[in-house]
Coordinates of C-alpha atoms in Angstrom, one line a residue:
M1 CA -13.3 2.0 15.4
Q2 CA -14.7 -1.3 16.4
Q3 CA -16.9 0.4 18.9
L4 CA -18.0 2.8 16.2
L5 CA -19.0 0.0 14.0
K6 CA -20.9 -1.8 16.8
T7 CA -22.8 1.5 17.4
I8 CA -23.7 1.7 13.7
Q9 CA -24.8 -1.9 13.5
S10 CA -26.9 -1.9 16.7
S11 CA -28.8 1.3 15.8
Y12 CA -29.1 0.7 12.0
S13 CA -32.6 -0.9 11.9
A14 CA -34.2 2.0 13.8
L15 CA -32.7 4.8 11.7
P16 CA -34.7 6.9 9.2
Q17 CA -34.0 6.0 5.6
A18 CA -31.7 8.9 5.0
Q19 CA -29.5 8.1 8.0
K20 CA -29.5 4.4 6.9
A21 CA -27.9 5.6 3.6
V22 CA -25.3 7.5 5.6
A23 CA -24.5 4.4 7.8
E24 CA -24.2 2.2 4.7
Y25 CA -21.9 4.7 3.0
I26 CA -19.6 4.9 6.1
V27 CA -19.2 1.1 6.2
D28 CA -18.7 0.7 2.5
H29 CA -16.6 3.7 1.7
Y30 CA -14.8 4.7 5.0
Q31 CA -11.5 4.9 3.1
D32 CA -12.8 7.8 1.1
I33 CA -14.0 9.8 4.0
P34 CA -10.6 11.5 4.8
F35 CA -10.8 13.1 1.3
L36 CA -14.4 14.3 1.5
S37 CA -16.0 17.5 2.9
V38 CA -19.4 17.1 4.4
T39 CA -21.0 18.7 1.3
S40 CA -19.2 16.3 -1.1
M41 CA -20.1 13.3 1.0
A42 CA -23.7 14.4 1.1
K43 CA -23.7 14.7 -2.6
E44 CA -22.3 11.2 -3.0
I45 CA -25.0 9.7 -0.8
G46 CA -27.9 11.9 -1.9
V47 CA -28.7 13.4 1.5
S48 CA -28.4 16.8 3.1
D49 CA -25.3 18.1 5.0
T50 CA -27.5 18.4 8.1
T51 CA -28.4 14.7 7.9
I52 CA -24.8 13.7 8.0
I53 CA -23.9 16.1 10.8
K54 CA -26.8 15.0 12.9
Y55 CA -25.9 11.3 12.4
C56 CA -22.3 12.0 13.4
M57 CA -23.6 13.6 16.6
Q58 CA -25.8 10.6 17.2
L59 CA -22.7 8.4 17.0
G60 CA -21.1 10.5 19.8
F61 CA -19.1 13.0 17.9
S62 CA -19.2 16.8 18.2
G63 CA -19.9 17.0 14.5
F64 CA -18.6 15.9 11.1
G65 CA -15.1 17.3 11.6
D66 CA -14.6 15.3 14.8
F67 CA -16.0 12.1 13.1
K68 CA -13.7 12.7 10.0
R69 CA -10.6 13.0 12.2
T70 CA -11.3 9.7 13.9
V71 CA -11.8 7.9 10.6
T72 CA -8.8 9.6 9.1
E73 CA -6.5 8.4 11.9
Y74 CA -7.8 4.9 11.5
V75 CA -7.3 4.8 7.7
Q76 CA -3.8 6.3 8.0
T77 CA -2.7 3.6 10.5
Q78 CA -4.4 0.7 8.7
S79 CA -4.0 1.3 5.0
N80 CA -0.3 1.9 4.4
W81 CA 1.9 -1.0 5.4
H82 CA 5.0 0.9 4.3
D83 CA 4.4 3.6 6.9
R84 CA 3.4 1.1 9.5
L85 CA 6.7 -0.8 8.9
E86 CA 8.7 2.3 9.3
Q87 CA 6.8 3.2 12.5
H88 CA 7.3 -0.2 14.0
L89 CA 11.0 -0.4 13.1
T90 CA 11.5 3.0 14.8
E91 CA 9.6 1.7 17.8
I92 CA 11.7 -1.4 18.3
E93 CA 15.0 0.1 17.2
D94 CA 16.9 -0.8 20.4
Q95 CA 14.7 -3.5 21.8
D96 CA 14.8 -7.3 21.9
V97 CA 13.0 -8.1 18.6
Y98 CA 12.5 -11.8 19.6
S99 CA 10.6 -11.0 22.7
K100 CA 8.7 -8.1 21.1
V101 CA 7.4 -10.2 18.2
Y102 CA 6.7 -13.1 20.6
H103 CA 4.4 -11.0 22.8
S104 CA 2.8 -9.3 19.7
E105 CA 1.9 -12.6 18.2
I106 CA 0.6 -14.0 21.5
G107 CA -1.6 -10.9 21.7
N108 CA -2.9 -11.5 18.1
I109 CA -3.9 -15.0 19.0
K110 CA -5.5 -13.9 22.3
N111 CA -7.4 -11.0 20.8
T112 CA -8.7 -13.2 17.9
L113 CA -9.9 -16.1 20.0
E114 CA -11.3 -14.0 22.9
S115 CA -13.4 -11.9 20.5
D116 CA -17.0 -12.1 21.5
L117 CA -18.0 -11.7 17.8
N118 CA -15.8 -14.7 16.8
R119 CA -17.1 -16.9 19.6
Q120 CA -20.7 -15.9 18.8
N121 CA -20.3 -16.9 15.1
Y122 CA -18.2 -20.1 15.6
D123 CA -21.1 -22.6 15.7
R124 CA -22.9 -20.6 13.0
L125 CA -20.0 -21.2 10.7
L126 CA -19.9 -24.9 11.4
N127 CA -23.5 -25.1 10.5
S128 CA -22.9 -23.1 7.3
L129 CA -20.1 -25.5 6.3
D130 CA -22.4 -28.5 6.9
Q131 CA -25.2 -27.0 4.8
A132 CA -23.1 -25.9 1.8
E133 CA -22.9 -28.0 -1.3
N134 CA -19.6 -26.4 -2.3
I135 CA -17.3 -24.2 -0.3
Y136 CA -15.3 -21.5 -2.1
I137 CA -12.4 -20.0 -0.1
M138 CA -11.0 -16.7 -1.3
G139 CA -7.8 -15.0 -0.4
F140 CA -5.2 -12.8 -2.3
R141 CA -1.7 -11.7 -1.4
S142 CA -0.7 -12.9 2.1
S143 CA -4.3 -13.8 2.8
S144 CA -4.0 -16.5 0.1
I145 CA -1.8 -18.5 2.5
L146 CA -4.7 -18.9 4.9
A147 CA -7.2 -19.5 2.1
R148 CA -5.1 -22.4 0.7
F149 CA -4.5 -23.9 4.1
L150 CA -8.3 -23.8 5.0
S151 CA -9.3 -25.2 1.6
L152 CA -6.8 -28.0 1.8
S153 CA -7.6 -28.9 5.4
L154 CA -11.4 -28.8 5.0
G155 CA -10.9 -31.0 1.9
Q156 CA -9.0 -33.5 3.9
L157 CA -12.1 -33.7 6.2
G158 CA -14.3 -34.6 3.3
Y159 CA -15.7 -31.1 2.4
R160 CA -15.9 -30.1 -1.2
T161 CA -13.7 -27.0 -1.4
Y162 CA -12.4 -24.7 -4.2
P163 CA -9.7 -22.1 -3.5
I164 CA -10.2 -18.7 -5.1
T165 CA -6.5 -17.6 -5.0
P166 CA -4.1 -16.1 -7.5
E167 CA -2.8 -19.5 -8.7
A168 CA -6.3 -20.8 -9.3
G169 CA -6.2 -19.4 -12.9
D170 CA -9.3 -17.6 -14.0
Y171 CA -10.7 -17.1 -10.5
Y172 CA -13.4 -14.8 -11.8
E173 CA -14.9 -17.7 -13.9
L174 CA -14.6 -19.9 -10.8
A175 CA -16.5 -17.3 -8.7
C176 CA -19.2 -17.2 -11.3
R177 CA -20.0 -20.9 -10.5
M178 CA -21.2 -20.0 -7.0
T179 CA -24.9 -20.5 -6.2
P180 CA -27.0 -19.8 -3.2
K181 CA -26.5 -23.5 -2.2
D182 CA -22.8 -22.9 -1.8
L183 CA -20.7 -20.9 0.7
L184 CA -18.1 -18.2 0.1
I185 CA -15.4 -17.8 2.8
S186 CA -13.3 -14.7 2.1
I187 CA -10.1 -13.9 3.9
S188 CA -9.0 -10.3 3.3
F189 CA -6.8 -8.0 5.3
S190 CA -5.7 -4.4 4.7
R191 CA -4.7 -3.3 2.1
Y192 CA -7.6 -4.8 0.4
M193 CA -7.5 -6.2 -3.1
S194 CA -10.1 -4.9 -5.6
D195 CA -10.5 -8.5 -6.9
A196 CA -11.8 -9.6 -3.5
V197 CA -14.3 -6.8 -3.2
I198 CA -15.6 -7.4 -6.8
I199 CA -16.1 -11.1 -6.0
A200 CA -17.8 -10.4 -2.7
E201 CA -20.1 -7.9 -4.3
A202 CA -21.0 -10.5 -7.0
A203 CA -21.7 -13.1 -4.4
A204 CA -24.0 -10.8 -2.5
K205 CA -25.9 -9.9 -5.7
N206 CA -26.3 -13.6 -6.5
G207 CA -27.5 -14.6 -3.1
V208 CA -24.4 -16.7 -2.2
P209 CA -23.9 -17.1 1.6
H210 CA -20.7 -15.3 2.5
V211 CA -18.6 -15.4 5.7
A212 CA -15.7 -12.9 5.9
F213 CA -12.4 -13.2 7.9
A214 CA -11.2 -9.6 8.1
D215 CA -9.0 -7.4 10.2
T216 CA -11.9 -5.0 10.9
M217 CA -15.7 -4.9 10.5
L218 CA -15.1 -1.8 8.4
S219 CA -13.4 -4.0 5.7
P220 CA -15.0 -3.4 2.3
V221 CA -15.1 -7.2 1.8
A222 CA -16.7 -7.8 5.2
A223 CA -19.3 -5.2 4.3
H224 CA -20.8 -7.6 1.8
S225 CA -20.8 -10.6 4.1
D226 CA -23.6 -12.2 6.0
Y227 CA -21.4 -12.4 9.1
S228 CA -17.7 -12.0 9.9
F229 CA -14.8 -13.1 12.0
I230 CA -12.2 -10.5 13.1
C231 CA -8.5 -11.5 13.1
A232 CA -5.9 -9.4 15.0
V233 CA -3.1 -8.8 12.6
E234 CA -0.7 -6.5 14.4
S235 CA 2.8 -7.0 13.0
Y236 CA 6.3 -5.5 13.2
N237 CA 7.2 -6.6 9.6
N238 CA 6.0 -5.8 6.1
A239 CA 2.8 -8.0 6.1
P240 CA -0.1 -8.5 8.5
S241 CA 0.3 -11.2 11.1
L242 CA -1.4 -14.5 10.2
A243 CA -1.1 -16.1 13.6
G244 CA -4.6 -15.2 14.8
G245 CA -6.1 -16.4 11.5
F246 CA -4.2 -19.7 11.6
V247 CA -5.3 -20.5 15.2
L248 CA -8.9 -19.5 14.4
I249 CA -8.9 -21.8 11.5
S250 CA -7.4 -24.6 13.7
T251 CA -10.4 -24.3 16.0
I252 CA -12.8 -24.5 13.1
L253 CA -11.1 -27.6 11.7
T254 CA -11.2 -29.2 15.1
G255 CA -14.9 -28.3 15.5
C256 CA -15.6 -29.9 12.1
A257 CA -13.8 -33.1 13.0
Q258 CA -15.6 -33.2 16.3
R259 CA -19.0 -33.0 14.7
H260 CA -18.2 -35.7 12.1
P261 CA -15.5 -37.9 13.5
E262 CA -16.3 -41.0 11.4
K263 CA -16.4 -39.0 8.2
A264 CA -13.1 -37.3 9.0
K265 CA -11.3 -40.5 9.9
S266 CA -12.7 -42.4 6.9
Y267 CA -11.6 -39.7 4.4
M268 CA -8.2 -39.3 5.9
L269 CA -7.7 -43.1 5.9
Q270 CA -8.7 -43.1 2.2
V271 CA -6.2 -40.4 1.4
E272 CA -3.4 -42.1 3.3
E273 CA -4.1 -45.5 1.6
F274 CA -4.0 -43.9 -1.8
L275 CA -0.8 -42.0 -1.2
G276 CA 0.9 -45.0 0.5
G277 CA -0.4 -47.4 -2.2
H278 CA 1.3 -45.3 -4.9
G279 CA 4.5 -44.9 -3.1
L280 CA 4.0 -41.1 -2.6
L281 CA 4.8 -41.1 1.1
Y282 CA 8.4 -41.1 2.1
P283 CA 9.1 -44.4 3.8
L284 CA 10.1 -44.2 7.5
Q285 CA 13.4 -46.0 8.2
P286 CA 13.8 -47.7 11.6
R287 CA 16.6 -46.2 13.6
E288 CA 19.7 -48.4 14.2
Q289 CA 20.0 -49.5 17.8

């Protein structure tokens, strides 16, 4: 599916208008495709059946049926964590779970950091962070863990951050404050929350720069971003792995500190002096010899 998306993106600008509409629909509504016939999809987009069939063939498929089967297989494996958990538990039934999970997580980290797309967008994100007046970091369900961590850690480096997470209260009102001078960072993995898609759509409509951390470029949240990072999230339990995302965030935080070492050191010293001055840090006791 990643190769399919790359093909769609690389050829998009040269497509006729009708085929551009088909390409946009595939990226934005791929989860609906398994339930559509070519005729119903054509009606949704406002093009002819022939336009869709020809475009599927341009993408390397024998026709719409072949294309639909590929997308359906992807949706089935990505969208239902209950089925994936059952499949994975069956797979590792008699195996060494410790070693299996260890190698899986190492693979997630490796695949995330070795992604050409992520490496290409790394410096671009550091520039975006420097240019933003305010940085809004969005994440729901398990993704909120990464969002809170990134928001807290960037804040400790002196950036003005606002988490858009479930505990933020009225996060829709918070999202309405975003302007084109700000930056939205969204973190969203399958199954995607409608709240995240709604906020991403609003940000795009209002001209807010948006960077997405997603599990696939076909993510409905990433579809509304200016550019994206892809995190490998393969997992043997009931939630997507966050290992790749944490390590990717670690490289971003280190890059920010490297760019502005005096700012980072000054702000961290200010925080430590405040906490220490108010007795908020647990005092270290010398060990008895």
